[in-house]
Short mmCIF file of C-alpha atoms in Angstrom, two decimals:
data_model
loop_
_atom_site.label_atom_id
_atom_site.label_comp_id
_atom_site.label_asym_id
_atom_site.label_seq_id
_atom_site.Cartn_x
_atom_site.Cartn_y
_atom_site.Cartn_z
CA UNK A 29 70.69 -58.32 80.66
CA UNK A 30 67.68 -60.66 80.54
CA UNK A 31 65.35 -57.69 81.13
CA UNK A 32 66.53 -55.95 78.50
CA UNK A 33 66.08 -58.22 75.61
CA UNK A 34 62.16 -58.79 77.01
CA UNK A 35 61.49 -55.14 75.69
CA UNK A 36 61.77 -55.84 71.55
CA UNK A 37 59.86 -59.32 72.12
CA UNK A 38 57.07 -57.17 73.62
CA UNK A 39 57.31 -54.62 71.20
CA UNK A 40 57.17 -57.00 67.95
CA UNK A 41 54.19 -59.24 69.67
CA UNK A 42 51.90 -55.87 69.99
CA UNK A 43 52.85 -55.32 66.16
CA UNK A 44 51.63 -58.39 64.98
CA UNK A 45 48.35 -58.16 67.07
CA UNK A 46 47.60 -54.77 65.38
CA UNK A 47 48.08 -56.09 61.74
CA UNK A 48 46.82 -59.71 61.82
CA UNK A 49 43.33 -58.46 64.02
CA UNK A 50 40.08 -58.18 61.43
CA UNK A 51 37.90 -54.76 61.05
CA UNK A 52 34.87 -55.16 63.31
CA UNK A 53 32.04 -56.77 61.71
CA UNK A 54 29.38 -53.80 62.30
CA UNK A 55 32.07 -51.47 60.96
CA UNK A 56 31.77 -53.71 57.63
CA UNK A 57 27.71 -53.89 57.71
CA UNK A 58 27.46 -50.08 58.08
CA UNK A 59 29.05 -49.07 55.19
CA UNK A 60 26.64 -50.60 52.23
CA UNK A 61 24.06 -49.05 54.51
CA UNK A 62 25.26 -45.65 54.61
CA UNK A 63 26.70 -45.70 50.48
CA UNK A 64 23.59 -47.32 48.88
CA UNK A 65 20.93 -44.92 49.47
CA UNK A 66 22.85 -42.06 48.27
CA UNK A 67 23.57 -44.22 44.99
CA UNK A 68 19.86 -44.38 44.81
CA UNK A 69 19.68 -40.85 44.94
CA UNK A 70 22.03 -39.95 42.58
CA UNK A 71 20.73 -42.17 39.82
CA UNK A 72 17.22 -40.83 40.09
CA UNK A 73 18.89 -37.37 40.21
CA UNK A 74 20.59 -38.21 36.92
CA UNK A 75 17.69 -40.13 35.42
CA UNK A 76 15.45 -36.56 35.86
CA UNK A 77 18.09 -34.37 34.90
CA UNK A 78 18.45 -36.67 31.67
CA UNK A 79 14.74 -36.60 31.17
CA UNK A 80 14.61 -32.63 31.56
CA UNK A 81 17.62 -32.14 29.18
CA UNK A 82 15.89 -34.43 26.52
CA UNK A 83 12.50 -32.59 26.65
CA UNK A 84 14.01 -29.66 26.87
CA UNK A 85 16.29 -30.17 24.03
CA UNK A 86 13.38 -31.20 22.03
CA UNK A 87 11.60 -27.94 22.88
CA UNK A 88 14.42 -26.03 22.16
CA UNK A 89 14.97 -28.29 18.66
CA UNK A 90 11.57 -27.19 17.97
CA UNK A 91 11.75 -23.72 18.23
CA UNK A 92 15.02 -23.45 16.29
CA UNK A 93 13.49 -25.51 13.63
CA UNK A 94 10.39 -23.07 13.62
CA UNK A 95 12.11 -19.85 13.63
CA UNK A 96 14.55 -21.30 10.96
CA UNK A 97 11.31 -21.86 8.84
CA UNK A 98 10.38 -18.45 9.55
CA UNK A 99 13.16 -16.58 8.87
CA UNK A 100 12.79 -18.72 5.67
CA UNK A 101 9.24 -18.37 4.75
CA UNK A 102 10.51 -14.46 5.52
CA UNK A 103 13.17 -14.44 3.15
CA UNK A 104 11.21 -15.42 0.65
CA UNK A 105 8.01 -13.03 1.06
CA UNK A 106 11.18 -10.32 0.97
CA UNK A 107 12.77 -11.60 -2.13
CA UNK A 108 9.05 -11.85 -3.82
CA UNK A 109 8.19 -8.28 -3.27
CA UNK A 110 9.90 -6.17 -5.60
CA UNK A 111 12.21 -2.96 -4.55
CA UNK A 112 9.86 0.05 -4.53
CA UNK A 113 11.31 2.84 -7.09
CA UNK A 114 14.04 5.33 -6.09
CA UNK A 115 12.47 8.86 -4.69
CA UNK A 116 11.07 11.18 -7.49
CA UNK A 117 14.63 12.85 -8.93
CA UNK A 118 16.88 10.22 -7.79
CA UNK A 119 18.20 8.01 -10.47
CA UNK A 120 19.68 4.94 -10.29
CA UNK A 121 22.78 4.14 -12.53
CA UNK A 122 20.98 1.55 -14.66
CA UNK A 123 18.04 4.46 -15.02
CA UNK A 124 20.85 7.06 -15.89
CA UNK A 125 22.60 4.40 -18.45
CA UNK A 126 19.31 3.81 -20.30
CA UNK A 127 18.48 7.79 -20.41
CA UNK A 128 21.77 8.62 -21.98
CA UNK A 129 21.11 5.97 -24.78
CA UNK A 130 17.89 7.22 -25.29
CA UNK A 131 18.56 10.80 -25.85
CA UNK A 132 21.45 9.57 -27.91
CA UNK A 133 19.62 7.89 -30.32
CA UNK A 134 16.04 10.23 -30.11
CA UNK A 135 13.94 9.49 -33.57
CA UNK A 136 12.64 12.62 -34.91
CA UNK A 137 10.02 12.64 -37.93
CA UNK A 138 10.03 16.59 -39.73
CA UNK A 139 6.93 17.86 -41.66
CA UNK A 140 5.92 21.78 -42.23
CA UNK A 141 3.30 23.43 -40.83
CA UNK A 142 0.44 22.74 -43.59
CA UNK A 143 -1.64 25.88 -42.16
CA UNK A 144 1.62 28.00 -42.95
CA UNK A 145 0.24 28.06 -46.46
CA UNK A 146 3.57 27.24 -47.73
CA UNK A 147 4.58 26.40 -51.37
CA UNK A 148 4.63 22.38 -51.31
CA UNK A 149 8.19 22.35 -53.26
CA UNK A 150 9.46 24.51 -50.60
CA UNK A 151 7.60 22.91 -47.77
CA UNK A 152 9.30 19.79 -49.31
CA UNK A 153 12.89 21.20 -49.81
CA UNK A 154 12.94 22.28 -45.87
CA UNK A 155 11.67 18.67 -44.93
CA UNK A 156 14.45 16.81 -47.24
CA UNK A 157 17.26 19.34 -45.91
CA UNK A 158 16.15 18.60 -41.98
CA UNK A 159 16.14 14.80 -43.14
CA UNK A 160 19.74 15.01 -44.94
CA UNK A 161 21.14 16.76 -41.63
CA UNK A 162 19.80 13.88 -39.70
CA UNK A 163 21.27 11.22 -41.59
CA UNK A 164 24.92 12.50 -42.70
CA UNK A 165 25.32 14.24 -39.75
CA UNK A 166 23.79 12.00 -36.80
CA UNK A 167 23.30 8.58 -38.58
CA UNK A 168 19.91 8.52 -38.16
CA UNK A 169 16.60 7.05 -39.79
CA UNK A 170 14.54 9.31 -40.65
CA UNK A 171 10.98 9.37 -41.83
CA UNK A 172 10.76 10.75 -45.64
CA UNK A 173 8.62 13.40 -47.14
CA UNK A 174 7.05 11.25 -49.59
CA UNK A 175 6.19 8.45 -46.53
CA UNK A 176 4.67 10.86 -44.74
CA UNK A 177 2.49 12.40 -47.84
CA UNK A 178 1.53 8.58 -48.87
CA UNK A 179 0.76 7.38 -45.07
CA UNK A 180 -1.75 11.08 -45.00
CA UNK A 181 -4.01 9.31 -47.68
CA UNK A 182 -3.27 5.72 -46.59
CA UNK A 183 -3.92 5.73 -43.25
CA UNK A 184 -7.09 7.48 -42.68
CA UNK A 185 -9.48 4.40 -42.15
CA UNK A 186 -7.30 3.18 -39.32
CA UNK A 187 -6.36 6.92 -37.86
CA UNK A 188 -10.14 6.85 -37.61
CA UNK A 189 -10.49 3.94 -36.43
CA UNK A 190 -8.01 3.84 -34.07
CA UNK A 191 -8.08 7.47 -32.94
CA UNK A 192 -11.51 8.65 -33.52
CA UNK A 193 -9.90 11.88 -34.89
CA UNK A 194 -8.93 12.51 -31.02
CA UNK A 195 -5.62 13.64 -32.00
CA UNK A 196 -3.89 15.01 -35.12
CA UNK A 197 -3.09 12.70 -37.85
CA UNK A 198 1.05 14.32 -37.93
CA UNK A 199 0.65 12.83 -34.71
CA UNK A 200 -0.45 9.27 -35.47
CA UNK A 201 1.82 9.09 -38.35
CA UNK A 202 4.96 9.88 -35.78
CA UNK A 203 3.60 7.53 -33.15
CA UNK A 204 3.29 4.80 -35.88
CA UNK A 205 7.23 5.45 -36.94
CA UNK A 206 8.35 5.26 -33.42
CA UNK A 207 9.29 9.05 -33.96
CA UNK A 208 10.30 10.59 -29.95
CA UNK A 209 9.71 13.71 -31.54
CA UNK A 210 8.24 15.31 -34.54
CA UNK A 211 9.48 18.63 -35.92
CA UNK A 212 7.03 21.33 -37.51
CA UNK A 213 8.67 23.42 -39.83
CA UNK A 214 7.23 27.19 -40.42
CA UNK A 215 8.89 30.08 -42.47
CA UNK A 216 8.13 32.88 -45.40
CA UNK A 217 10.58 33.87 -47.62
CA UNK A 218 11.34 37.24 -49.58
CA UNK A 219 12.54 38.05 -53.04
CA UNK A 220 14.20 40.70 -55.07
CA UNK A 221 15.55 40.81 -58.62
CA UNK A 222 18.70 42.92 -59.87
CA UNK A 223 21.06 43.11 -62.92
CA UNK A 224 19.51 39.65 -64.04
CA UNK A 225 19.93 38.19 -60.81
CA UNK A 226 17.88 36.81 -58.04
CA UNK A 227 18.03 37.60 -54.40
CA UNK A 228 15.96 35.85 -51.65
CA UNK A 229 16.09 35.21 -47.73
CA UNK A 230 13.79 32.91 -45.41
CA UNK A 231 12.97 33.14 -42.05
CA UNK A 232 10.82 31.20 -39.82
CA UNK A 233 10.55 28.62 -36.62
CA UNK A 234 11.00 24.79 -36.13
CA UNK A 235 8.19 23.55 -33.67
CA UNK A 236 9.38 20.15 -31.16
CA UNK A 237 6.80 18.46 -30.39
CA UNK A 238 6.16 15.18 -27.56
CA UNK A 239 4.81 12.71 -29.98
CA UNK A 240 3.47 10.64 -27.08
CA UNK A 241 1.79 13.93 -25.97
CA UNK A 242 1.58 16.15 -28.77
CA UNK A 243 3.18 18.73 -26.05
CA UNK A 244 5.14 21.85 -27.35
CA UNK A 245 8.17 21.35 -25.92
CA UNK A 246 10.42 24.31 -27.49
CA UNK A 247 11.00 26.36 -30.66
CA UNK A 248 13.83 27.15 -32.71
CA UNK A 249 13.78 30.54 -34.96
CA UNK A 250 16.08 30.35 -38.00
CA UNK A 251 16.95 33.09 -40.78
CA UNK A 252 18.98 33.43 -43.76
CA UNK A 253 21.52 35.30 -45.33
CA UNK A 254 20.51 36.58 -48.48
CA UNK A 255 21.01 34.07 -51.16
CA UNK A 256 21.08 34.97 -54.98
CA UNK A 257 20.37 32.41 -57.58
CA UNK A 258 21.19 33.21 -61.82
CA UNK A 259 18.09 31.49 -62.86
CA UNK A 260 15.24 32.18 -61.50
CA UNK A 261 13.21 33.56 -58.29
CA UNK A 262 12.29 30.17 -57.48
CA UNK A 263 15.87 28.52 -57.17
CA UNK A 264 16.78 31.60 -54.88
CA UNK A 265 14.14 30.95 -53.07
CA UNK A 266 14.65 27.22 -52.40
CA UNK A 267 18.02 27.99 -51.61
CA UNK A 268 17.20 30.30 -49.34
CA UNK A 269 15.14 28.03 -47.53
CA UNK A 270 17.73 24.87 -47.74
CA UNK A 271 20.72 27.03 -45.85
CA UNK A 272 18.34 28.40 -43.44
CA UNK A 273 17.10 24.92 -42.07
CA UNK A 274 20.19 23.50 -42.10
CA UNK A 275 21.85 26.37 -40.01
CA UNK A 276 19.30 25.50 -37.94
CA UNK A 277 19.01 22.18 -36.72
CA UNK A 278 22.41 21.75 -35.07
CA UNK A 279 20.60 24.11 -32.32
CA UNK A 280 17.65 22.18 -32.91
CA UNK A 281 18.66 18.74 -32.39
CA UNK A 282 20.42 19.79 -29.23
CA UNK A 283 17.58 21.89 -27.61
CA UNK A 284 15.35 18.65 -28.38
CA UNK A 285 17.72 16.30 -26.04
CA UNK A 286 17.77 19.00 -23.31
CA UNK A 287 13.77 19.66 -23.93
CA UNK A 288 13.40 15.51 -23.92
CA UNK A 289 15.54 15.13 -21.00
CA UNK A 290 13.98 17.84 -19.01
CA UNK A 291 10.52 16.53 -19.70
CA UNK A 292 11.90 12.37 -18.31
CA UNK A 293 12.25 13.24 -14.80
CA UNK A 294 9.45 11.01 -14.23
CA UNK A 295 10.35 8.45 -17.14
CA UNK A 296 9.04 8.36 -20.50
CA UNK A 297 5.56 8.48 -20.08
CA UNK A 298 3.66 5.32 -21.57
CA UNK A 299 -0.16 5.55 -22.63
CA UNK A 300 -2.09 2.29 -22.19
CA UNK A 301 -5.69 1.60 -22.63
CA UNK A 302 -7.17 -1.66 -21.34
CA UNK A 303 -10.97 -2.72 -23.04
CA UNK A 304 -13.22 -3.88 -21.32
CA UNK A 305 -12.62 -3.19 -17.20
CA UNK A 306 -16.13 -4.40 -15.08
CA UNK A 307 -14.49 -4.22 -11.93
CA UNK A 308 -12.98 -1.08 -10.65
CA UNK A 309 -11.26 -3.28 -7.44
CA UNK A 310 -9.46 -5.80 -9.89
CA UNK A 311 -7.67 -2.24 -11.61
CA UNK A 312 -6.82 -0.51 -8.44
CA UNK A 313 -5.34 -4.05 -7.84
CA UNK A 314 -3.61 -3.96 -11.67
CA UNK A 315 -2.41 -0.12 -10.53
CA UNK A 316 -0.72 -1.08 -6.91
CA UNK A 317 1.06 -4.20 -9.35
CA UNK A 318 2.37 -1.93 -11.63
CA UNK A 319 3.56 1.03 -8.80
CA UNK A 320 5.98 -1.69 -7.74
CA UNK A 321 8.12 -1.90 -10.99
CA UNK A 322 7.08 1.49 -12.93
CA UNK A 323 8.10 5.40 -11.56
CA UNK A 324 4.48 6.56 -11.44
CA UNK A 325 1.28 5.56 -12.40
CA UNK A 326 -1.78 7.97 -13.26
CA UNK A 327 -5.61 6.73 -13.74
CA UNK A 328 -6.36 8.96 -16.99
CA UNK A 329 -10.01 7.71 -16.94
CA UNK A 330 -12.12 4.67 -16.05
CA UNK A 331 -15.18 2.90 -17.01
CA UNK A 332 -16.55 -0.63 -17.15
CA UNK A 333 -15.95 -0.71 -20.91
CA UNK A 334 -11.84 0.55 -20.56
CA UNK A 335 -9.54 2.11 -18.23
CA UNK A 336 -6.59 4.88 -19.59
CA UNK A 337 -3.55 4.79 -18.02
CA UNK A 338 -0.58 6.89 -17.80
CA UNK A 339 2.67 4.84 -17.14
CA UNK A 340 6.32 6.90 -16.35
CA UNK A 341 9.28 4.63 -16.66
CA UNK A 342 12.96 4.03 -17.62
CA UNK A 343 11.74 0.78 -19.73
CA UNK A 344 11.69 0.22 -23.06
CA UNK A 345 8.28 -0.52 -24.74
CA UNK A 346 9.47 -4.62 -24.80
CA UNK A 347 10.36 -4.13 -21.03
CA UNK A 348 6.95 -2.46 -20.39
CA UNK A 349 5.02 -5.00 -21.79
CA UNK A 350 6.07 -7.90 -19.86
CA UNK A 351 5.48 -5.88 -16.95
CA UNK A 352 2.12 -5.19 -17.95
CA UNK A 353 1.65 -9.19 -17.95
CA UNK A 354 3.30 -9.53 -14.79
CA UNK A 355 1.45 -7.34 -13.22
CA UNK A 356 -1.98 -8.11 -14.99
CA UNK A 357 -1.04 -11.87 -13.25
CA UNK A 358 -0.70 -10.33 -9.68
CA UNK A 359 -4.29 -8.80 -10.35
CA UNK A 360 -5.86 -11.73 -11.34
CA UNK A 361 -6.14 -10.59 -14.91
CA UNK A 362 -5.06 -13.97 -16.22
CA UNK A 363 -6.23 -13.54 -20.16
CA UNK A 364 -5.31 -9.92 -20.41
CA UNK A 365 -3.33 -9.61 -24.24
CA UNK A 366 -2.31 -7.08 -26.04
CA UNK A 367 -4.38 -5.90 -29.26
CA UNK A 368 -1.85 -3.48 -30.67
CA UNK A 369 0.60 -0.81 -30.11
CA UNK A 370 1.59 2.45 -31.59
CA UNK A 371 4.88 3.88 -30.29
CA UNK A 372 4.29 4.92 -27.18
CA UNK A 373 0.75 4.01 -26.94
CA UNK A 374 -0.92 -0.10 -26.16
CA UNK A 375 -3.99 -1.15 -26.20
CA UNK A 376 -4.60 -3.85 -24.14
CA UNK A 377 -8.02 -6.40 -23.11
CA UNK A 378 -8.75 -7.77 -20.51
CA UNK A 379 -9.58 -10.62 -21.23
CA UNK A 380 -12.86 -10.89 -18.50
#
């Protein structure tokens, strides 16, 4: 019995021994040896990864700031250089819109053909009929007979002095009215009297002509019925004449817009003479400017005292004469101004 209760006292002595006993001291002195040098290591490991990711960031900083002033300074050369002109034939719909307004309202200025020999009532009866058609039937200004007749005596100093007789003074006076076209009428007329009354017929051709140009573009013929008149040979005559021409110019008017149209695949075609060009460099610089914003450009003729250019564009004159400035600016031509223009046609100087 005693031996048996000796085993627990044992058993609980050994317990206490195990719990109450203290960790050996070099057990204690090892540890801060072993653990501090890798804490040393690992905070210089940080401190250079820290310093790489800090330079580096700055590098990389750098380069996105640079390439975002780049793209930028990119952006902007693009959105300075103007859009080059569609392909020759191709239209755009703003080039289309501003085409079908122009043939819409074309401006057409009718004479007669003064080496016709025609009577001048009757050369004046076929203009005022043309001109009545015009107005009551396509609201249009028109250019009257009488204008014309008064500009022909009028003008002449400045057709000279402007022209130098280089082109016909019909011409000038259609260019000066902003006419797109000018009409030449030509016709002959016969006569016959019977039982007191007067018979007569006319027959003949209306000329279109590009007043920029002076090109033929197309011909209408025209021809009357017989007409009679109770008065006289003259009335049947005029008569005669009046119902041919205005038979005529529905056709007319229409073959003029297809003629027009047919001749603008290029743009209306603008003439402009600059005074006063020394160097040839500055206007091949002036051309390249205006390539950028005009269909086509063509170098007529060149000298140090003026350049002739050919312009083709869907712009109206206004349009094409702040281009002409904008462009003279890209060329250095600071001073260049205009000294006057005559429809289609400007003269411009320099300015040097």
């Amino acid at each position: 019995m005693r031996s048996l209760s000796f085993i627990p006292v044992v058993c609980l002595a050994l317990l206490a021994s195990c719990v109450s006993s203290p960790t050996p001291a070099p057990q204690q002195q090892e540890a801060p040896d072993t653990t501090a040098p890798a804490d040393d290591g690992s905070s210089q490991a940080y401190k250079d990864r820290a310093k790489a990711l800090v330079q580096g960031g700055s590098a990389t900083g750098s380069a996105t700031s640079q390439a975002s002033s780049s793209g930028t300074e990119s952006a902007a050369a693009t959105e300075s250089v103007d859009a080059p002109p569609p392909a020759p034939g191709v239209m755009t719909p703003e080039e289309e819109a501003f085409l079908n307004n122009y043939l819409a309202r074309l401006q057409y200025m009718v004479y007669f053909d003064e080496s016709a020999g025609i009577d001048p009532k009757n050369a004046k009866v076929a203009v005022n009929q043309a001109n009545r058609y015009l107005i009551e039937k396509l609201g249009l200004s028109v250019v009257d007979f009488d204008q014309i007749e008064k500009n022909k005596k009028d003008q002449q100093a400045a057709y000279q002095s402007e022209t130098g007789g280089s082109i016909d003074l019909i011409q000038y006076i259609a260019q000066k009215y902003n006419a797109d076209v000018y009409v030449e009428i030509s016709f002959s007329s016969t006569s016959s009297a019977s039982g007191g009354k007067f018979y007569s017929a006319a027959q003949g051709s209306m000329k279109i002509f590009d007043t920029s140009t002076a090109q033929l573009l197309g011909s209408v013929a025209f021809q009357s019925p017989q007409v009679m008149s109770p008065s006289s040979a003259e009335s049947a005559i005029s008569n005669a004449v009046a119902a041919s021409v205005w038979t005529a110019m529905p056709k007319m008017t229409e073959q003029s817009r297809t003629l027009v149209k047919n001749s603008m695949s290029r743009g209306i075609r603008y003439e402009v003479l600059i005074q006063n060009t020394p160097d040839s460099r500055q206007i091949s610089t002036l051309r390249r400017a205006l390539a950028r914003v005009v269909r086509e450009v063509e170098q007529v003729s060149y000298s140090p005292s003026e350049t002739k250019l050919a312009l083709y564009t869907f712009k109206s004159r206004d349009k094409l004469e702040d281009a002409m400035y904008d462009a003279a600016d890209r060329a250095g031509l600071l001073d260049l101004y205009l000294v006057y223009s005559r429809g289609k046609a400007f003269t411009f100087n320099s300015g040097l």
